[in-house]
Amino acid sequence: MSKSSPALECRLEAAKAVVHDAARMAMAMRPPPGGPQAQLKSAQDWLTETDGAVETFIASRMQAMFPDDGFQGEEGGMTRTGSLRWVVDPIDGTSNYARGRSRWCVSLGLLDGDEPIGGVIEAPALGEVYTALRGVGAFLNGKPIHASPIADPTRAMIEMGWSGRVPKPVFMEKMDAIMELGAMPRSGGCGALALADVASGRLDGYVEIVINLWDVAAALPLLAEAGACVSPFLRDGGLTGGATILAANPHIAPTLSRAVGIALT
Ligand code: IPD
């Protein structure tokens, strides 16, 4: 039975429109191909002018429409509280965006208390929009999506996210375990789109040792509605800081979980 409501459906429609306008703004500001046009926040952690501009734009549009809703952004932190809360990553995949690459997105998730219930992820350079609402489904450009049926690791493609927050030996150990399974490794630099790829069946799994709520808030309901398995990211500290995530199709999830030592429950 659908757990949705007209109030939530109205919010998802509004979020789609706002994210679309934000994505157009980001496209207009996108640096040309070349060396990164960005500042470093820390080692290999980039910040562009667009990150701040897009977050401010989304925050003000959502506040005007839903003044009682909370708001949390990657750049500005928690600026408003509310039982419903929007969580935005203005540009996820900033390192790609800053070099004129195409694999980046605007990501806006909706939480009800501590439960992720809706999300919009738009990747304008790829012409793709993912949407999800609890009890309604997960969609790519309006068409339903589902996690892949691949159970055999030697036919699987598994992505691992990298950031400077994770010591090299820890990253290498998990990557080694993925390759020992015989899976094809990937690392694409945009956590939200990698998780969306798991939801749509383009990837069989995604692992990242330390990732933040804004990177995953819109993808979590997408994964749930698409039938993927996800480790308990929020329970493991994801609501208040960086935490580990494993997302995978349900057929390969137990094998991947055992191999990398990340529990699914
Ligand atoms: C980063 C990307 C990257 C992931 C990092 C994130 P940003 O987000 O999603 O793929 O591995 O953990 O911090 O900095 O591009 O918004």
XYZ file of C-alpha atoms and ligand atoms in Angstrom:
281
model
C 0.000 0.000 0.000
C 1.264 3.476 -0.819
C 2.652 5.360 2.172
C 2.630 8.591 0.201
C 0.275 11.552 0.618
C -0.774 14.575 -1.455
C 1.479 16.776 0.711
C 4.519 14.610 -0.068
C 3.639 14.264 -3.752
C 3.358 18.056 -3.944
C 6.800 18.368 -2.344
C 8.354 15.935 -4.830
C 6.907 17.861 -7.781
C 8.230 21.120 -6.324
C 11.647 19.554 -5.721
C 11.811 18.334 -9.337
C 11.140 21.848 -10.643
C 13.643 23.502 -8.296
C 16.377 20.928 -8.963
C 15.797 21.339 -12.688
C 16.288 25.111 -12.480
C 19.341 24.592 -10.245
C 20.800 22.099 -12.732
C 20.368 24.620 -15.553
C 22.165 27.228 -13.445
C 25.014 24.761 -12.813
C 25.250 23.943 -16.527
C 25.498 27.653 -17.351
C 28.318 28.070 -14.810
C 30.153 24.822 -15.688
C 33.882 25.315 -16.266
C 35.222 24.286 -19.676
C 37.361 21.131 -19.999
C 40.772 21.647 -18.445
C 42.454 21.860 -15.064
C 40.118 22.315 -12.080
C 38.507 25.736 -11.719
C 37.935 25.379 -7.996
C 39.393 25.849 -4.554
C 40.614 23.078 -2.303
C 38.687 22.591 0.966
C 41.173 19.855 1.924
C 43.304 17.374 -0.027
C 41.469 16.543 -3.293
C 38.209 17.971 -1.886
C 37.118 20.706 -4.287
C 34.744 23.657 -3.999
C 33.476 25.700 -6.954
C 31.597 28.980 -7.011
C 28.633 27.010 -8.320
C 28.342 24.872 -5.159
C 27.467 27.919 -3.038
C 25.278 29.577 -5.682
C 23.197 26.445 -6.295
C 22.773 25.703 -2.592
C 21.618 29.270 -1.869
C 19.194 29.110 -4.810
C 17.644 25.798 -3.691
C 17.471 26.873 -0.031
C 15.587 30.075 -0.821
C 13.157 28.417 -3.256
C 12.321 25.604 -0.799
C 11.936 28.056 2.088
C 9.526 30.198 0.060
C 7.348 27.186 -0.767
C 7.672 25.172 2.460
C 8.617 27.597 5.252
C 8.057 25.003 8.010
C 10.417 22.429 6.500
C 13.975 22.047 7.741
C 16.956 22.534 5.458
C 20.485 21.118 5.499
C 23.143 21.731 2.864
C 26.653 20.449 2.223
C 28.059 23.955 2.274
C 25.811 25.791 4.775
C 24.989 22.995 7.239
C 21.620 22.808 9.009
C 20.043 26.244 8.519
C 16.454 25.329 9.478
C 14.906 22.473 11.460
C 11.529 20.821 10.918
C 9.903 17.381 11.065
C 10.320 17.242 7.279
C 13.852 18.189 6.218
C 15.444 18.818 2.836
C 19.071 17.727 2.456
C 20.962 19.090 -0.539
C 24.240 18.396 -2.250
C 24.354 21.327 -4.699
C 26.994 19.673 -6.887
C 27.826 16.057 -6.152
C 30.889 15.084 -8.143
C 32.475 18.513 -7.743
C 35.893 17.180 -8.786
C 34.375 16.110 -12.132
C 32.360 19.331 -12.507
C 35.412 21.520 -11.841
C 37.235 19.977 -14.828
C 34.325 20.207 -17.283
C 33.504 16.506 -16.994
C 29.910 15.267 -17.238
C 29.529 12.942 -14.240
C 28.030 15.217 -11.595
C 24.550 16.016 -10.367
C 22.340 18.177 -8.177
C 20.884 16.047 -5.375
C 17.937 16.964 -3.109
C 16.587 14.476 -0.581
C 13.608 14.674 1.795
C 13.650 13.153 5.289
C 10.643 12.611 7.559
C 12.264 12.727 10.982
C 15.231 10.451 10.433
C 13.684 8.496 7.569
C 14.607 9.266 3.949
C 11.314 9.349 2.023
C 11.921 11.165 -1.242
C 14.602 12.393 -3.574
C 15.473 14.055 -6.846
C 18.848 13.687 -8.567
C 19.397 15.525 -11.823
C 22.531 15.024 -13.960
C 22.022 17.674 -16.649
C 25.176 16.907 -18.623
C 23.902 13.316 -18.936
C 20.266 14.309 -19.585
C 19.063 12.223 -16.633
C 16.660 12.819 -13.746
C 16.105 10.245 -10.999
C 13.104 10.577 -8.704
C 11.798 8.529 -5.800
C 9.012 8.754 -3.286
C 8.384 6.240 -0.505
C 5.625 3.810 -1.481
C 5.374 5.221 -5.010
C 8.523 3.961 -6.740
C 11.875 4.887 -8.224
C 12.171 6.402 -11.683
C 14.743 7.433 -14.272
C 13.403 10.075 -16.648
C 9.888 9.006 -15.589
C 10.347 5.263 -16.168
C 10.413 2.756 -13.263
C 13.848 1.377 -12.362
C 14.940 -1.765 -10.517
C 18.172 -3.144 -9.095
C 19.985 -5.656 -11.330
C 19.474 -9.454 -11.169
C 23.223 -10.287 -11.320
C 24.273 -12.722 -8.571
C 27.557 -13.996 -10.036
C 30.423 -11.687 -8.941
C 32.420 -12.597 -12.046
C 29.704 -10.915 -14.138
C 29.275 -7.972 -11.772
C 30.409 -4.358 -11.872
C 31.064 -2.836 -8.447
C 32.011 0.782 -7.788
C 34.000 2.018 -4.850
C 33.945 5.668 -3.824
C 37.178 7.375 -2.916
C 37.878 10.429 -0.795
C 40.884 11.698 1.128
C 38.960 10.954 4.341
C 39.871 7.264 4.066
C 43.399 5.980 4.747
C 44.890 4.348 1.657
C 45.325 0.852 3.221
C 41.630 0.737 4.177
C 40.543 1.709 0.656
C 42.979 -0.764 -0.926
C 41.842 -3.628 1.322
C 38.181 -3.221 0.293
C 39.052 -2.696 -3.374
C 41.215 -5.808 -3.234
C 38.291 -7.801 -1.795
C 36.037 -6.593 -4.634
C 38.605 -7.642 -7.223
C 39.225 -10.995 -5.487
C 35.529 -11.715 -6.086
C 36.220 -11.331 -9.787
C 34.025 -8.251 -10.087
C 34.860 -5.395 -12.453
C 35.920 -2.361 -10.366
C 34.828 1.232 -11.059
C 35.318 4.611 -9.386
C 33.434 7.491 -10.979
C 33.720 10.398 -8.519
C 30.021 11.004 -7.877
C 28.522 9.051 -4.980
C 24.896 10.047 -5.643
C 25.059 8.913 -9.281
C 26.825 5.670 -8.338
C 24.035 4.867 -5.878
C 21.475 5.806 -8.541
C 23.287 3.384 -10.876
C 22.779 0.600 -8.323
C 19.088 1.518 -8.179
C 18.761 1.391 -11.971
C 20.766 -1.820 -12.447
C 23.707 -0.135 -14.206
C 25.938 -1.201 -11.318
C 25.601 -4.221 -9.037
C 27.072 -2.580 -5.977
C 28.614 0.526 -4.462
C 30.890 0.734 -1.444
C 32.255 3.832 0.280
C 33.966 3.802 3.657
C 33.165 7.405 4.661
C 30.411 9.301 2.851
C 28.103 12.064 4.042
C 24.339 12.421 4.367
C 24.071 15.037 1.596
C 25.711 12.631 -0.868
C 23.193 9.859 -0.165
C 19.972 11.531 1.083
C 18.205 11.531 -2.299
C 19.617 8.141 -3.313
C 18.473 6.200 -0.208
C 14.736 6.256 -1.081
C 15.654 5.560 -4.710
C 17.546 2.416 -3.649
C 14.750 1.276 -1.322
C 12.064 1.726 -3.952
C 14.195 -0.011 -6.610
C 14.619 -3.102 -4.421
C 18.334 -2.701 -3.610
C 19.897 -3.718 -0.274
C 21.621 -0.973 1.720
C 23.720 -1.215 4.883
C 22.341 0.743 7.879
C 24.120 4.002 6.976
C 21.912 6.231 9.150
C 22.114 3.944 12.213
C 25.887 3.719 11.725
C 26.371 7.479 12.200
C 25.281 8.894 8.830
C 22.800 11.350 10.364
C 25.482 13.263 12.203
C 28.739 12.613 10.339
C 30.486 10.546 7.703
C 29.599 6.834 7.701
C 30.083 3.679 5.643
C 27.650 2.621 2.939
C 27.242 -0.572 0.961
C 24.407 -0.671 -1.580
C 23.885 -3.614 -3.897
C 21.345 -5.603 -5.800
C 19.742 -8.167 -3.439
C 21.242 -11.146 -5.292
C 24.866 -10.150 -4.826
C 24.550 -8.116 -1.624
C 25.295 -10.968 0.863
C 28.416 -12.041 -1.091
C 29.680 -8.468 -1.381
C 28.897 -7.752 2.267
C 30.937 -10.765 3.431
C 33.820 -9.971 1.080
C 34.279 -6.355 2.168
C 33.265 -6.882 5.809
C 30.395 -4.384 5.824
C 27.244 -5.756 7.471
C 23.849 -5.329 5.820
C 21.904 -5.257 9.110
C 31.985 13.569 -3.136
C 31.629 12.616 -4.259
C 32.552 11.451 -4.285
C 32.512 10.681 -2.978
C 32.875 11.610 -1.829
C 31.964 12.849 -1.827
P 31.298 16.141 -3.586
O 31.041 14.616 -3.038
O 30.310 12.128 -4.121
O 32.188 10.543 -5.298
O 33.414 9.618 -3.035
O 32.705 10.923 -0.630
O 32.405 13.715 -0.820
O 32.465 16.663 -2.814
O 31.584 16.028 -5.018
O 30.039 16.827 -3.242
